Coordinates of C-alpha atoms in Angstrom, one line a residue:
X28 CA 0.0 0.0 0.0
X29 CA 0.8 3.6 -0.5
X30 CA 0.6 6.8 1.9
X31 CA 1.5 10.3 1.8
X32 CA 1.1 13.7 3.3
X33 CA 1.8 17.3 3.3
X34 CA 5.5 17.3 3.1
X35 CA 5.3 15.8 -0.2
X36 CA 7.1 12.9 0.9
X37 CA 5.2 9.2 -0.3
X38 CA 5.6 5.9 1.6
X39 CA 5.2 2.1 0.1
X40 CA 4.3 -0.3 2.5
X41 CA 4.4 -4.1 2.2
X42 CA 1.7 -5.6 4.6
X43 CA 1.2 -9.2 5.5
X44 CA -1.9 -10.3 4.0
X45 CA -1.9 -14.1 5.8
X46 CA -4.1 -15.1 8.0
X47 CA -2.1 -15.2 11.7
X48 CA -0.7 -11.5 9.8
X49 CA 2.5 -12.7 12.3
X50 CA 4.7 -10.3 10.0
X51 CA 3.2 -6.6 10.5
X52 CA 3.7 -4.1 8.1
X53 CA 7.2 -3.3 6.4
X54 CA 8.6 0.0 4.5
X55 CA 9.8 -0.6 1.1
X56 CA 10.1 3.1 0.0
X57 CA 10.3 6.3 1.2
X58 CA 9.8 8.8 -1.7
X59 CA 11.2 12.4 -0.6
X60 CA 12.3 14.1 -3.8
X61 CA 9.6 14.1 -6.4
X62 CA 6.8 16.5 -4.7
X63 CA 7.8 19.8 -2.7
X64 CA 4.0 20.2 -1.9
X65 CA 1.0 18.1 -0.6
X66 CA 0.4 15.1 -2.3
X67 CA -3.5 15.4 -4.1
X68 CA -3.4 12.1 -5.7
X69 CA -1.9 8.7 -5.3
X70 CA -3.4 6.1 -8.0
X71 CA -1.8 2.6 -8.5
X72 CA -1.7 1.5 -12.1
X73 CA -1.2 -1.4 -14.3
X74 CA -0.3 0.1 -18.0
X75 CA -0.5 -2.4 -20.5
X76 CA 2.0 -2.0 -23.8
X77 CA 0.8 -1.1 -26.8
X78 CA 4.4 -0.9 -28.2
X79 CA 6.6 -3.9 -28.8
X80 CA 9.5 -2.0 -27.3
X81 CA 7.9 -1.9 -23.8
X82 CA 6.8 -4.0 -21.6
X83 CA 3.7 -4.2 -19.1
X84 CA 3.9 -1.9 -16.0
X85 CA 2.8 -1.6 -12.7
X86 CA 3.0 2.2 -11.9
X87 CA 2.5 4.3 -9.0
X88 CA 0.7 7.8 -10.4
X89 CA 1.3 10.7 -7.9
X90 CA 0.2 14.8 -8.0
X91 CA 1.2 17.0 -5.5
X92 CA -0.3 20.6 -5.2
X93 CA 2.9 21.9 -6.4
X94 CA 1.9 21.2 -9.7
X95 CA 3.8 18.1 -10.5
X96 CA 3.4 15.1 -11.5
X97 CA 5.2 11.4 -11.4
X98 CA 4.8 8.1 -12.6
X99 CA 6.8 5.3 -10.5
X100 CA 7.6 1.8 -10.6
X101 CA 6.1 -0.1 -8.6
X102 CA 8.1 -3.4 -9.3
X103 CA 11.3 -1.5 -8.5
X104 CA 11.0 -0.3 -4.6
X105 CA 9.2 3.2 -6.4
X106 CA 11.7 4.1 -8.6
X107 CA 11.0 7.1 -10.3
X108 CA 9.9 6.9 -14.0
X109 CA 9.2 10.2 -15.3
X110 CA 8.5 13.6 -13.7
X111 CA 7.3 17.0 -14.7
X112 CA 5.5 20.4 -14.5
X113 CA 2.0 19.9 -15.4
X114 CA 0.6 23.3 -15.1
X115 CA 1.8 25.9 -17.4
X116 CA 1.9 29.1 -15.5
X117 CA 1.2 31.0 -18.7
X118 CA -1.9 29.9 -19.5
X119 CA -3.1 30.5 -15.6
X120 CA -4.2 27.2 -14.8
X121 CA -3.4 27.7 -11.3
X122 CA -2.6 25.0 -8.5
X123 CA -3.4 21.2 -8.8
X124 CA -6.5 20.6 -6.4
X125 CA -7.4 17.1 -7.3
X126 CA -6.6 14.1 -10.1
X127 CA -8.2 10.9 -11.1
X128 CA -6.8 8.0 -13.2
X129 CA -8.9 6.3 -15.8
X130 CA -7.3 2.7 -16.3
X131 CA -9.8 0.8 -18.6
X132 CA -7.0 -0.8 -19.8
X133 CA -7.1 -3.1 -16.2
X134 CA -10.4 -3.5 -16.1
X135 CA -12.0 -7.0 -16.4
X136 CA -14.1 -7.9 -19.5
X137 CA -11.0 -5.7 -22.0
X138 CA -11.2 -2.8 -23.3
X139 CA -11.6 -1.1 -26.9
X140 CA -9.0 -0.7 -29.7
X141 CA -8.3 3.1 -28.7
X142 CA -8.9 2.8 -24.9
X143 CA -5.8 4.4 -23.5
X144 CA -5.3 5.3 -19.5
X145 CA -5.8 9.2 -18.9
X146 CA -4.7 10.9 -15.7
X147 CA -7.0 14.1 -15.0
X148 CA -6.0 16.7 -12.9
X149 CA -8.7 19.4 -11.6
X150 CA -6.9 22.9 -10.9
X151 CA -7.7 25.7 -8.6
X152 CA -8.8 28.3 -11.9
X153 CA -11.8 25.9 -13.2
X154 CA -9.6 24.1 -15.9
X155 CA -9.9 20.1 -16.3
X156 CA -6.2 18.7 -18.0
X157 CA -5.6 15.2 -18.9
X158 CA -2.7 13.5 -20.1
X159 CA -2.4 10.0 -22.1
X160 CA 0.2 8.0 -19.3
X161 CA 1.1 6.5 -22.3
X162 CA 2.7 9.1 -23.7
X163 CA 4.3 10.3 -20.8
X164 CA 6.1 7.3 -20.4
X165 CA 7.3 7.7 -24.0
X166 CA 8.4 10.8 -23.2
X167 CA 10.0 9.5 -20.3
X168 CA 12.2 7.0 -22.8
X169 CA 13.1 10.1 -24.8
X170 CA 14.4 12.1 -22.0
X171 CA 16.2 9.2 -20.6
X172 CA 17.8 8.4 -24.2
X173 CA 18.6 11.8 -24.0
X174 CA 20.5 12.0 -21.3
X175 CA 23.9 9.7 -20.6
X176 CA 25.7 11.7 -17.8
X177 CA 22.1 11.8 -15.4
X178 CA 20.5 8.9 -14.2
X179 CA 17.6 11.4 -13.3
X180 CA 15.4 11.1 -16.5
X181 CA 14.1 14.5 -15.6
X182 CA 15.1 18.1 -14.1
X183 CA 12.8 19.9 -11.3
X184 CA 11.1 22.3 -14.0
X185 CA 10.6 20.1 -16.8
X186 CA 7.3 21.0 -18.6
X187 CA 4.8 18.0 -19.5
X188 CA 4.1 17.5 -22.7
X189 CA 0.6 19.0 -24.2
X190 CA -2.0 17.9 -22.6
X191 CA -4.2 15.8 -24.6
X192 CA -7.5 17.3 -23.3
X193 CA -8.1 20.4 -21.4
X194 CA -11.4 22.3 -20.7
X195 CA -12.6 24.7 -18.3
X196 CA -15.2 22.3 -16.4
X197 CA -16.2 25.3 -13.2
X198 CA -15.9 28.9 -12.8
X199 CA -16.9 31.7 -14.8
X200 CA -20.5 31.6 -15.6
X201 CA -21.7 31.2 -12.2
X202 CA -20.2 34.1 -10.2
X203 CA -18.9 31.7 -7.8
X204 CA -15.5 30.2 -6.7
X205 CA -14.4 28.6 -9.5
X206 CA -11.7 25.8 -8.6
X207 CA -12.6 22.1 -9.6
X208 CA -12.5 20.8 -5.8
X209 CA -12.9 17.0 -7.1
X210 CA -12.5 14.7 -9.7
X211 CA -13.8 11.4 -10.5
X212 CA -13.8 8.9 -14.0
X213 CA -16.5 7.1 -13.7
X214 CA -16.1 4.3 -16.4
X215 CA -17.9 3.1 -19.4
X216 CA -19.3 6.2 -21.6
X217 CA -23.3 6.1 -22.7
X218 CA -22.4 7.0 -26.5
X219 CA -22.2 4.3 -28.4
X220 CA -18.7 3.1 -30.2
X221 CA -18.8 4.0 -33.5
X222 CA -16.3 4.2 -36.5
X223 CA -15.5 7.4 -37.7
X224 CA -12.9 7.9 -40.6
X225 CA -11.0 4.6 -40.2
X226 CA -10.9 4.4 -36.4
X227 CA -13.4 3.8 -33.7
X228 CA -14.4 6.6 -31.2
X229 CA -15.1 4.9 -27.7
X230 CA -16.2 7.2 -24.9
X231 CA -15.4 7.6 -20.9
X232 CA -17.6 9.1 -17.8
X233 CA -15.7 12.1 -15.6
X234 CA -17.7 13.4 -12.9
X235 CA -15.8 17.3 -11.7
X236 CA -17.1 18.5 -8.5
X237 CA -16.7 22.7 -7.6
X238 CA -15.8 24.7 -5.9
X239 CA -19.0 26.7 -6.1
X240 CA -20.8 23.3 -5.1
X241 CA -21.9 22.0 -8.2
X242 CA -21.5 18.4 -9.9
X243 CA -21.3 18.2 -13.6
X244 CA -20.9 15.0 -15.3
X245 CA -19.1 14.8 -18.8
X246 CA -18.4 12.4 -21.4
X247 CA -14.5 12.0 -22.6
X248 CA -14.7 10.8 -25.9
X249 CA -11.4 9.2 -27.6
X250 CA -10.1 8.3 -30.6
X251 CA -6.9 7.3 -32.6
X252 CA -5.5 10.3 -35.0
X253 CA -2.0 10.9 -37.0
X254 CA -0.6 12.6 -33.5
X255 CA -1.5 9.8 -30.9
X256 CA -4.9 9.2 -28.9
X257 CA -7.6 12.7 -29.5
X258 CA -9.6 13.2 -26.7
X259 CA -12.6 15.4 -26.3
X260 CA -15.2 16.1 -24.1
X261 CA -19.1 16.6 -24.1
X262 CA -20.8 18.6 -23.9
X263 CA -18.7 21.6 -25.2
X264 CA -21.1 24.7 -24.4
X265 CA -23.1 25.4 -21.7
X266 CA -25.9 25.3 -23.8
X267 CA -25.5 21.6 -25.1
X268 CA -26.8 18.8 -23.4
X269 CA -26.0 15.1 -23.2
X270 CA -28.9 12.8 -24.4
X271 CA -28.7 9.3 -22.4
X272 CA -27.1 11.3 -18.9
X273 CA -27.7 14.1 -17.1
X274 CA -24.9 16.8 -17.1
X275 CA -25.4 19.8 -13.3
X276 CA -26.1 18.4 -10.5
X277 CA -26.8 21.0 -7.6
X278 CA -27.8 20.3 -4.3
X279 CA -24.2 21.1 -1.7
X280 CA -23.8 24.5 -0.4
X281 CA -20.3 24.9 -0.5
X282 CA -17.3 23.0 -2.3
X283 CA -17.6 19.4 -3.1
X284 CA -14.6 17.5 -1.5
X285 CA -15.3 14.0 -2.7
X286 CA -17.2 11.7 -6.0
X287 CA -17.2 8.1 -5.7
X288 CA -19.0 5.2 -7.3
X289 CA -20.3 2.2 -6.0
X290 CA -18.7 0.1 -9.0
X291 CA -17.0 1.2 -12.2
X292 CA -19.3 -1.4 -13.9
X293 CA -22.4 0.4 -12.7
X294 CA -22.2 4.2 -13.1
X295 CA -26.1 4.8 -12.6
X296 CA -25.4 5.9 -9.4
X297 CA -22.9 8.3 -7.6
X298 CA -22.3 10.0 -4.3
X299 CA -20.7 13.1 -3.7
X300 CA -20.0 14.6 0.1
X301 CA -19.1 18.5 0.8
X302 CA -18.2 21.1 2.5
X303 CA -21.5 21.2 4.2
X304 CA -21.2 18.6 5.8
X305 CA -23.5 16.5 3.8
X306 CA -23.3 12.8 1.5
X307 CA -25.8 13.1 -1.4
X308 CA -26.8 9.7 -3.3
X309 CA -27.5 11.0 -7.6
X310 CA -29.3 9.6 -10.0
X311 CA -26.8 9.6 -13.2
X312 CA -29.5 9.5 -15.2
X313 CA -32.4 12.1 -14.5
X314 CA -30.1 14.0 -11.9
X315 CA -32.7 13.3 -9.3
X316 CA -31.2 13.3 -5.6
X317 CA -32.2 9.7 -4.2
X318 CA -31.0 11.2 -0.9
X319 CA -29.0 12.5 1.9
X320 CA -26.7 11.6 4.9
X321 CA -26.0 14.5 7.3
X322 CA -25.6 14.6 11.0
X323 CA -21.4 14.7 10.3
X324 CA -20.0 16.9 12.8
X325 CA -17.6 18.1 10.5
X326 CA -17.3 18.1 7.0
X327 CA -16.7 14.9 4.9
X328 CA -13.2 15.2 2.7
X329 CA -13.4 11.2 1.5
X330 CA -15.5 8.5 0.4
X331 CA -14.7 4.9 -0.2
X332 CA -17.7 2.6 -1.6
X333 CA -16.4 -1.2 -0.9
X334 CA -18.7 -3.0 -3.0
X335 CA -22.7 -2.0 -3.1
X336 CA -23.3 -2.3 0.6
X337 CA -20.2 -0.3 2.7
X338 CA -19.4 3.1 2.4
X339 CA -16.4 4.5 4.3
X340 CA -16.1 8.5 5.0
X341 CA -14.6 10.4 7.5
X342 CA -16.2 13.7 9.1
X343 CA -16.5 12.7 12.7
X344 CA -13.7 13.6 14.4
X345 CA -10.9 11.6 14.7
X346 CA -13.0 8.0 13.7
X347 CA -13.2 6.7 10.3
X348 CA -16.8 5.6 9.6
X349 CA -18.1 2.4 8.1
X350 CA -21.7 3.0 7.0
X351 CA -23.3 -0.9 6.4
X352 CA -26.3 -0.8 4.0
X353 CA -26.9 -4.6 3.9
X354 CA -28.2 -4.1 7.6
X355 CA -31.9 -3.7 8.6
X356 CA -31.9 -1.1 11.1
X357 CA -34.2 -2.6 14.1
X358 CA -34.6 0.9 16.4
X359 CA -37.3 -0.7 19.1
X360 CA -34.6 -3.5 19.2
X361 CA -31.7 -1.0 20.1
X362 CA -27.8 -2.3 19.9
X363 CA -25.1 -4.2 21.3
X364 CA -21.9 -2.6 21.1
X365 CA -18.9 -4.8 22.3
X366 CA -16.9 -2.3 22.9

């Protein structure tokens, strides 16, 4: 497992998984160099080849509010793979707030011809970037072919490469703060695959929460072109609207902080928790608000959905909160607690 913290500074763990766990936990890595800032993102990866000169990889994906980002290997105690700038300071993207990984490419059941795994990044000015990892690793063989005297296969203010998709997803219309506060890819798209040109366009889910408190949910369309993997998203204009989903949800006063799914199979359904302290249950579909959890006594900055029936959030101090919905709540019978 994997943790980090303000200081930038990321941890690998080995932990015994047997069952008399008579071995603890262990520290394979301690990663202090990469990140200068709080790390928003830390996203294991398995990154398939789709180039006979390289080989299957399982990666570590990490962000850090200082604007960088870093792929490392996993299979090699963290070593770092590639690392860079991600936010051009010219074009006023601002800070990195949050970053998701779409990695159909693991999923179970395949994936399509032009699937590739994106990392998005949310930033504090609105903006939604997203990079091909694929194409970061290639540029991390370049800069490493590059380079003979440096090990390093990258300096401290190396730029990314172009983004492959960028979009302003919050901010400016609504007169409120504007930062994309969370991020979430939510698997399969609703449009159908279809060939266009001599290629086949498949389609993603990416669910932004703001800053301002609203939800929007998008789809990421890709397909193959003469410069790599085009990605696009939908709808463009505020005026456009997506046919099989619904696209603004609104319902949190004040920033969302978290998105999460019960399965990346079933993207009917998603939750969202905020600033307000609240966890709202959406429709996908309709944008209808199933319903509500409150009664936090502070906010809620996480969700985790185990499976269909646990959810665990934090927002209550210093506990960690495992909500069970496969439980019949009996209130004339009362409860036991062991403890």
């Amino acid at each position: 497992c994997t943790a980090a913290g303000e200081s930038g500074t990321i941890k690998i763990w080995s932990l015994d998984t047997s069952e008399s766990r008579s071995h603890g936990e262990e520290l394979v890595a301690s990663l202090t160099s990469d990140h200068s800032s709080k790390i928003i993102a830390l996203k294991a990866m398995v990154l398939p080849s789709h180039n006979a000169a390289m080989e299957e990889r399982n990666v570590l994906f990490s962000a850090s509010a200082d604007g960088t980002v870093a792929l490392h290997d996993l299979d090699k105690k963290g070593e770092l793979i590639f690392s860079c700038q991600c936010i051009d300071k010219e074009k006023d993207y601002g800070q990195v707030t949050c970053a998701d990984v779409s990695n159909p490419t693991s999923w179970d059941g395949g994936c399509e011809e032009n699937d590739r795994d994106v990392i998005f990044l949310g930033t504090s000015s609105g903006y939604v970037v997203g990079y091909v990892a694929e194409e970061l690793l290639t540029a991390a063989a370049a800069a490493s072919a590059s380079s003979s005297s440096n090990a390093a296969t990258t300096s401290d203010d190396e730029i990314c490469p172009l983004p492959s998709i960028q979009f302003r997803a919050h901010g400016k219309d609504s007169g409120a703060g504007e930062a994309v506060t969370a991020i979430r890819c939510g698997g399969h798209g609703t449009i159908p695959n279809t060939t266009v040109g001599t290629s086949r366009m498949s389609s993603k889910i990416l669910l932004t929460g703001g800053e301002d408190g609203t939800v929007k949910q998008w789809e990421i369309l890709g397909q193959q072109s003469t410069f790599g993997i085009r990605l696009e998203h939908w709808p463009r204009m505020s005026s456009q609207r997506m046919k099989r989903r619904h696209h603004l949800f609104k319902g949190h006063y004040g920033a969302v902080t978290s998105i999460s799914q019960q399965s990346k199979y079933d993207s009917s359904k998603f939750l969202t928790s905020g600033n307000d302290g609240s966890i709202r249950v959406w429709s996908a579909t309709n944008g209808e608000e199933l319903f509500t959890m409150d009664g936090f006594t502070s906010y809620v900055s996480s969700l985790a959905c185990l499976g269909r029936d646990l959810l665990v959030t934090d927002g209550s101090g210093q506990y960690v909160c495992v909500h069970d919905f496969s439980i019949d709540d009996d209130l004339d019978a009362g409860y036991d607690l062991d403890w």
